[in-house]
Coordinates of C-alpha atoms in Angstrom, one line a residue:
Chain A
M420 CA 0.0 0.0 0.0
V421 CA 2.8 2.3 1.0
E422 CA 4.5 1.3 -2.2
L423 CA 1.5 2.1 -4.3
D424 CA 1.1 5.5 -2.6
F425 CA 4.6 6.4 -3.3
E426 CA 4.2 5.4 -7.0
R427 CA 1.1 7.6 -7.3
R428 CA 3.1 10.4 -5.7
I429 CA 5.8 10.0 -8.3
E430 CA 3.3 9.9 -11.1
R431 CA 1.8 13.2 -9.7
L432 CA 5.2 14.8 -9.5
F433 CA 5.9 13.8 -13.1
M434 CA 2.5 15.3 -14.1
D435 CA 3.2 18.5 -12.3
A436 CA 5.6 19.7 -15.0
P437 CA 6.3 23.4 -14.7
E438 CA 5.2 25.6 -17.6
L439 CA 8.4 26.6 -19.4
A440 CA 9.0 30.2 -20.1
D441 CA 9.2 29.8 -23.9
A442 CA 6.1 27.6 -24.3
G443 CA 4.6 30.2 -26.7
P444 CA 7.6 30.4 -29.0
F445 CA 8.0 26.7 -28.9
A446 CA 4.4 26.2 -30.1
E447 CA 5.0 28.8 -32.8
R448 CA 8.0 26.9 -34.0
V449 CA 6.0 23.7 -34.3
E450 CA 3.2 25.6 -36.2
R451 CA 5.8 27.0 -38.6
R452 CA 7.1 23.5 -39.3
L453 CA 3.5 22.3 -39.8
D454 CA 2.8 25.2 -42.2
A455 CA 6.0 24.5 -44.1
G456 CA 5.2 20.9 -44.5
W457 CA 1.7 21.8 -45.7
T458 CA 3.0 24.3 -48.2
A459 CA 5.5 21.7 -49.5
R460 CA 2.7 19.2 -49.8
R461 CA 0.5 21.6 -51.8
W462 CA 3.4 22.4 -54.1
L463 CA 4.2 18.7 -54.6
I464 CA 0.6 17.9 -55.4
G465 CA 0.3 20.9 -57.7
A466 CA 3.5 20.0 -59.5
A467 CA 2.4 16.3 -59.8
G468 CA -0.9 17.5 -61.3
V469 CA 0.8 19.8 -63.9
V470 CA 3.3 17.0 -64.9
G471 CA 0.4 14.5 -65.1
G472 CA -1.6 17.0 -67.2
V473 CA 1.3 17.6 -69.6
I474 CA 2.0 14.0 -69.9
G475 CA -1.6 13.2 -70.5
A476 CA -2.0 15.9 -73.1
S477 CA 1.2 15.0 -74.9
Q478 CA 0.2 11.3 -75.0
L479 CA -3.1 12.4 -76.5
M480 CA -1.2 14.4 -79.2
M481 CA 1.4 11.8 -79.8
S482 CA -1.1 9.0 -80.3
D483 CA -2.7 8.3 -83.7
I484 CA -5.6 10.3 -82.6
F485 CA -5.6 12.4 -85.8
Q486 CA -6.0 9.3 -88.0
R487 CA -8.7 8.0 -85.7
V488 CA -10.6 11.2 -85.8
E489 CA -10.3 11.3 -89.6
A490 CA -11.5 7.7 -89.7
A491 CA -14.3 8.6 -87.4
G492 CA -15.1 11.6 -89.6
D493 CA -15.2 9.4 -92.7
S494 CA -17.4 6.9 -90.9
A495 CA -19.7 9.7 -89.8
R496 CA -19.9 11.1 -93.3
L497 CA -20.7 7.6 -94.6
L498 CA -23.3 7.2 -91.9
T499 CA -24.7 10.6 -92.6
N500 CA -25.0 9.8 -96.3
S501 CA -26.7 6.6 -95.5
V502 CA -29.2 8.1 -93.2
S503 CA -29.6 11.4 -94.9
H504 CA -32.7 10.3 -96.5
V505 CA -34.2 9.6 -93.1
T506 CA -33.2 12.8 -91.4
S507 CA -31.0 15.8 -92.1
G508 CA -30.3 16.2 -88.4
A509 CA -27.2 13.9 -88.4
D510 CA -25.2 16.5 -90.4
W511 CA -23.7 17.9 -87.2
V512 CA -21.8 14.7 -86.6
A513 CA -19.7 15.1 -89.7
T514 CA -19.2 18.8 -89.0
V515 CA -18.0 18.3 -85.5
S516 CA -15.9 15.2 -86.0
S517 CA -14.0 16.3 -89.0
G518 CA -10.7 18.1 -88.7
G519 CA -7.9 18.1 -86.0
G520 CA -9.2 21.3 -84.4
V521 CA -11.6 19.3 -82.2
V522 CA -8.6 17.4 -80.8
W523 CA -7.0 20.6 -79.6
I524 CA -10.2 21.8 -78.2
A525 CA -10.7 18.5 -76.3
A526 CA -7.1 18.6 -75.1
G527 CA -7.6 22.2 -73.8
L528 CA -10.8 21.2 -72.1
A529 CA -9.0 18.2 -70.5
V530 CA -6.2 20.4 -69.2
V531 CA -8.7 23.0 -67.8
M532 CA -10.7 20.2 -66.2
M533 CA -7.6 18.7 -64.7
G534 CA -6.7 22.1 -63.3
F535 CA -10.2 22.4 -61.8
V536 CA -10.0 18.9 -60.3
L537 CA -6.5 19.6 -58.9
T538 CA -7.7 22.8 -57.3
R539 CA -10.6 21.0 -55.6
V540 CA -8.3 18.2 -54.4
I541 CA -5.9 20.7 -52.9
G542 CA -8.8 22.5 -51.3
E543 CA -10.2 19.3 -49.8
I544 CA -6.8 18.3 -48.4
Chain B
M871 CA -4.0 39.1 -34.9
P872 CA -2.5 36.0 -33.4
G873 CA -4.3 36.5 -30.1
E874 CA -7.7 36.5 -31.9
R875 CA -6.6 33.6 -34.0
Y876 CA -6.0 31.5 -30.9
S877 CA -8.6 32.7 -28.6
K878 CA -11.4 30.7 -30.3
F879 CA -9.5 27.5 -29.5
A880 CA -8.5 28.5 -25.9
S881 CA -11.9 27.4 -24.4
Q882 CA -12.1 24.1 -26.3
H883 CA -11.3 20.7 -24.8
D884 CA -8.4 18.7 -26.0
V885 CA -10.6 16.1 -27.6
E886 CA -12.4 18.9 -29.7
L887 CA -9.1 20.3 -30.7
C888 CA -7.9 16.8 -31.8
A889 CA -11.0 16.4 -33.9
L890 CA -10.3 19.8 -35.5
A891 CA -6.7 18.9 -36.0
A892 CA -7.8 15.6 -37.7
I893 CA -9.5 17.6 -40.4
G894 CA -6.4 19.7 -41.0
E895 CA -7.0 22.6 -38.7
R896 CA -3.4 23.4 -37.8
R897 CA -4.2 26.3 -35.5
A898 CA -6.2 24.0 -33.3
F899 CA -3.2 21.7 -33.1
G900 CA -1.1 24.7 -32.2
E901 CA -3.3 25.3 -29.2
L902 CA -2.6 21.7 -28.1
V903 CA 1.1 22.3 -28.5
R904 CA 0.8 25.5 -26.5
R905 CA -1.0 23.5 -23.7
H906 CA 1.2 20.4 -23.5
G907 CA 4.5 21.4 -25.0
S908 CA 6.1 22.1 -21.7
A909 CA 5.0 18.7 -20.3
V910 CA 6.4 16.8 -23.2
R911 CA 9.7 18.7 -23.2
G912 CA 9.9 18.2 -19.4
V913 CA 9.6 14.4 -19.8
L914 CA 12.4 14.4 -22.3
R915 CA 14.6 16.5 -20.1
R916 CA 13.9 14.1 -17.2
M917 CA 14.9 11.2 -19.4
G918 CA 18.3 12.9 -19.7
A919 CA 18.0 15.0 -22.8
Q920 CA 19.7 18.3 -23.0
A921 CA 17.3 21.3 -23.4
A922 CA 18.0 21.8 -27.1
E923 CA 17.8 18.1 -27.8
A924 CA 14.5 17.8 -25.8
D925 CA 13.0 20.7 -27.8
D926 CA 14.0 19.0 -31.1
V927 CA 12.5 15.7 -30.1
A928 CA 9.4 17.3 -28.8
Q929 CA 8.9 19.2 -32.0
D930 CA 9.3 16.0 -34.0
A931 CA 6.9 14.3 -31.6
F932 CA 4.2 16.9 -32.1
L933 CA 4.7 16.7 -35.9
T934 CA 4.3 13.0 -35.7
A935 CA 1.3 13.3 -33.5
F936 CA -0.3 15.7 -36.1
E937 CA 0.4 13.2 -38.9
R938 CA -1.1 10.4 -36.8
I939 CA -3.9 12.3 -35.1
A940 CA -6.5 10.1 -36.6
E941 CA -5.0 7.3 -34.6
F942 CA -5.7 9.1 -31.3
R943 CA -8.9 7.6 -30.0
G944 CA -9.2 9.7 -26.8
E945 CA -8.7 6.6 -24.6
G946 CA -6.1 8.4 -22.6
T947 CA -5.1 12.0 -22.5
F948 CA -3.6 13.8 -25.6
A949 CA -0.6 14.8 -23.5
A950 CA 0.1 11.1 -22.4
W951 CA -0.2 10.0 -26.0
V952 CA 2.4 12.6 -27.2
K953 CA 4.7 11.8 -24.3
K954 CA 4.8 8.2 -25.4
I955 CA 5.6 9.2 -28.9
A956 CA 8.3 11.6 -27.7
A957 CA 9.9 9.0 -25.4
R958 CA 10.1 6.5 -28.2
L959 CA 11.5 9.1 -30.6
Y960 CA 14.1 10.1 -28.0
L961 CA 15.2 6.4 -27.6
R962 CA 15.3 6.1 -31.4
R963 CA 17.6 9.1 -31.5
L964 CA 19.8 7.6 -28.7
Q965 CA 20.0 4.4 -30.7
R966 CA 20.9 6.3 -33.9
D967 CA 23.6 8.1 -32.1
R968 CA 24.8 4.8 -30.5
K969 CA 24.3 6.2 -27.0
L970 CA 21.5 3.9 -25.9
G971 CA 23.7 0.8 -25.7
A972 CA 26.2 2.6 -23.5
L973 CA 23.5 3.9 -21.3
T974 CA 21.8 0.6 -20.7
A975 CA 25.1 -1.2 -20.3
E976 CA 26.2 1.4 -17.7
A977 CA 26.9 -0.1 -14.3
V978 CA 24.4 0.9 -11.8
E979 CA 25.8 2.3 -8.7
D980 CA 24.1 0.9 -5.6
E981 CA 25.9 3.4 -3.4
A982 CA 24.7 6.5 -5.2
D983 CA 23.9 9.6 -3.1
T984 CA 20.6 8.7 -1.6
R985 CA 20.7 10.8 1.4
P986 CA 17.4 12.4 2.3
A987 CA 17.2 15.8 0.9
D988 CA 16.4 18.8 3.0
A989 CA 12.9 20.2 2.9
D990 CA 13.6 22.8 0.3
A991 CA 14.9 20.3 -2.2
A992 CA 12.3 17.7 -1.3
I993 CA 9.9 18.5 -4.1
D994 CA 12.4 19.0 -6.8
L995 CA 12.0 15.9 -8.9
E996 CA 14.7 17.1 -11.2
E997 CA 17.3 17.1 -8.4
A998 CA 16.1 13.8 -7.1
L999 CA 16.4 12.2 -10.5
K1000 CA 20.0 13.1 -10.6
V1001 CA 20.8 10.5 -8.0
L1002 CA 19.6 7.8 -10.3
S1003 CA 21.9 6.2 -12.9
A1004 CA 21.1 7.0 -16.5
V1005 CA 19.3 3.8 -17.2
E1006 CA 17.3 4.0 -14.0
R1007 CA 16.3 7.5 -14.8
L1008 CA 15.2 6.4 -18.3
C1009 CA 13.2 3.5 -17.0
V1010 CA 11.5 5.5 -14.2
T1011 CA 10.7 8.4 -16.4
M1012 CA 9.4 6.2 -19.2
C1013 CA 7.1 4.3 -16.9
F1014 CA 6.0 7.2 -14.6
G1015 CA 6.5 10.2 -16.8
A1016 CA 5.7 9.0 -20.3
G1017 CA 3.2 6.4 -19.1
L1018 CA 4.7 3.4 -20.8
S1019 CA 4.1 0.0 -19.2
H1020 CA 7.1 -2.0 -18.1
S1021 CA 6.7 -4.2 -21.2
E1022 CA 6.6 -1.2 -23.5
A1023 CA 9.6 0.3 -21.9
A1024 CA 11.5 -3.0 -22.2
E1025 CA 10.6 -3.3 -25.8
A1026 CA 11.6 0.3 -26.5
L1027 CA 14.9 0.0 -24.6
N1028 CA 15.6 -3.5 -26.0
L1029 CA 16.1 -4.8 -22.5
P1030 CA 14.6 -7.9 -20.8
L1031 CA 11.4 -7.1 -18.9
G1032 CA 13.0 -8.2 -15.6
T1033 CA 15.8 -5.9 -16.1
V1034 CA 13.5 -2.9 -16.6
K1035 CA 11.5 -3.8 -13.6
S1036 CA 14.7 -4.0 -11.5
H1037 CA 15.8 -0.6 -12.8
V1038 CA 12.5 0.9 -12.0
K1039 CA 12.4 -0.7 -8.5
R1040 CA 15.9 0.5 -7.7
G1041 CA 15.2 3.9 -9.1
L1042 CA 12.1 4.3 -7.0
E1043 CA 13.9 3.2 -3.9
K1044 CA 16.4 5.9 -4.5
L1045 CA 13.7 8.5 -5.2
R1046 CA 11.9 7.5 -2.0
T1047 CA 15.0 8.0 0.0
R1048 CA 15.6 11.3 -1.6
L1049 CA 12.1 12.7 -1.8
A1050 CA 10.4 11.5 1.3
P1051 CA 11.6 12.9 4.5
E1052 CA 11.1 11.0 7.7
D1053 CA 7.7 12.6 8.4
G1054 CA 6.5 12.2 4.9
A1055 CA 4.6 15.4 5.0
V1056 CA 6.8 18.0 3.4
L1057 CA 6.2 16.8 -0.1
E1058 CA 2.4 17.0 0.2
G1059 CA 2.6 20.4 2.0
R1060 CA 4.8 21.9 -0.7
R1061 CA 2.7 20.6 -3.5
G1062 CA -0.4 22.2 -2.0
N1063 CA 1.4 25.5 -2.2
G1064 CA 2.2 25.0 -5.9

């Protein structure tokens, strides 16, 4: 019992730690390190997003997407011709699908979308 | 203003601040550091760390705690949780600097100065801890200051459980002689004044 009392007393003594004079500055140092880590993390995620976007866009450009779009355009024209007697409403397919301009527009939209998503992700984190 | 920035957290309980920190509120965590920083640094100093070293380890411990705040379930106090982290980090640092082996292998002096202190020095735990050997001090502080169990301390120190228990027992004996005067009342009386 005496043993236990003494152990409790020691525990209390350990808990009664005096407040150090520089408690405030110490906390500020820890917060600065937290902020620095946070900023570094944001930059890292941002840089990774930009690199990923550039790689994605370049992959899109480097692939045979132009040929595929051209082929899709041809197919659309063929389809349009086939169904033109049914409806003239399908003409827009050929208009939109033909040409490489649409690829650039799509790539631009993809990059904008990626930037938007990245901003949201950083905001959420 | 910093004062305004922190005032909204000042009235909140540790558990609430932990919940805020878990969703990334760094200022709430800063309030926790403000509240418990001295206690964590104090434990490290009592383990034998120099002031600057204790501050470094305590900072690392709080950063680790922030990273792992989701693991804190509120079963014990936040301060106790961070103290455990800090104690383990300090031991890891000693291991890295190859000091831990020397400390734990150090011969324990049975005839250390265990004379009862006078009344003025009776409550000074810091002074009393100085009569313990380094390894006794480590063991006692880890178990009574950082709240580790004997088993956890043994594992952290890489010592057999029985050895840790012996160090704790011997350390407590020395502290008892040093801290408790014959009448046993001085300690309580002085604490009441603090």
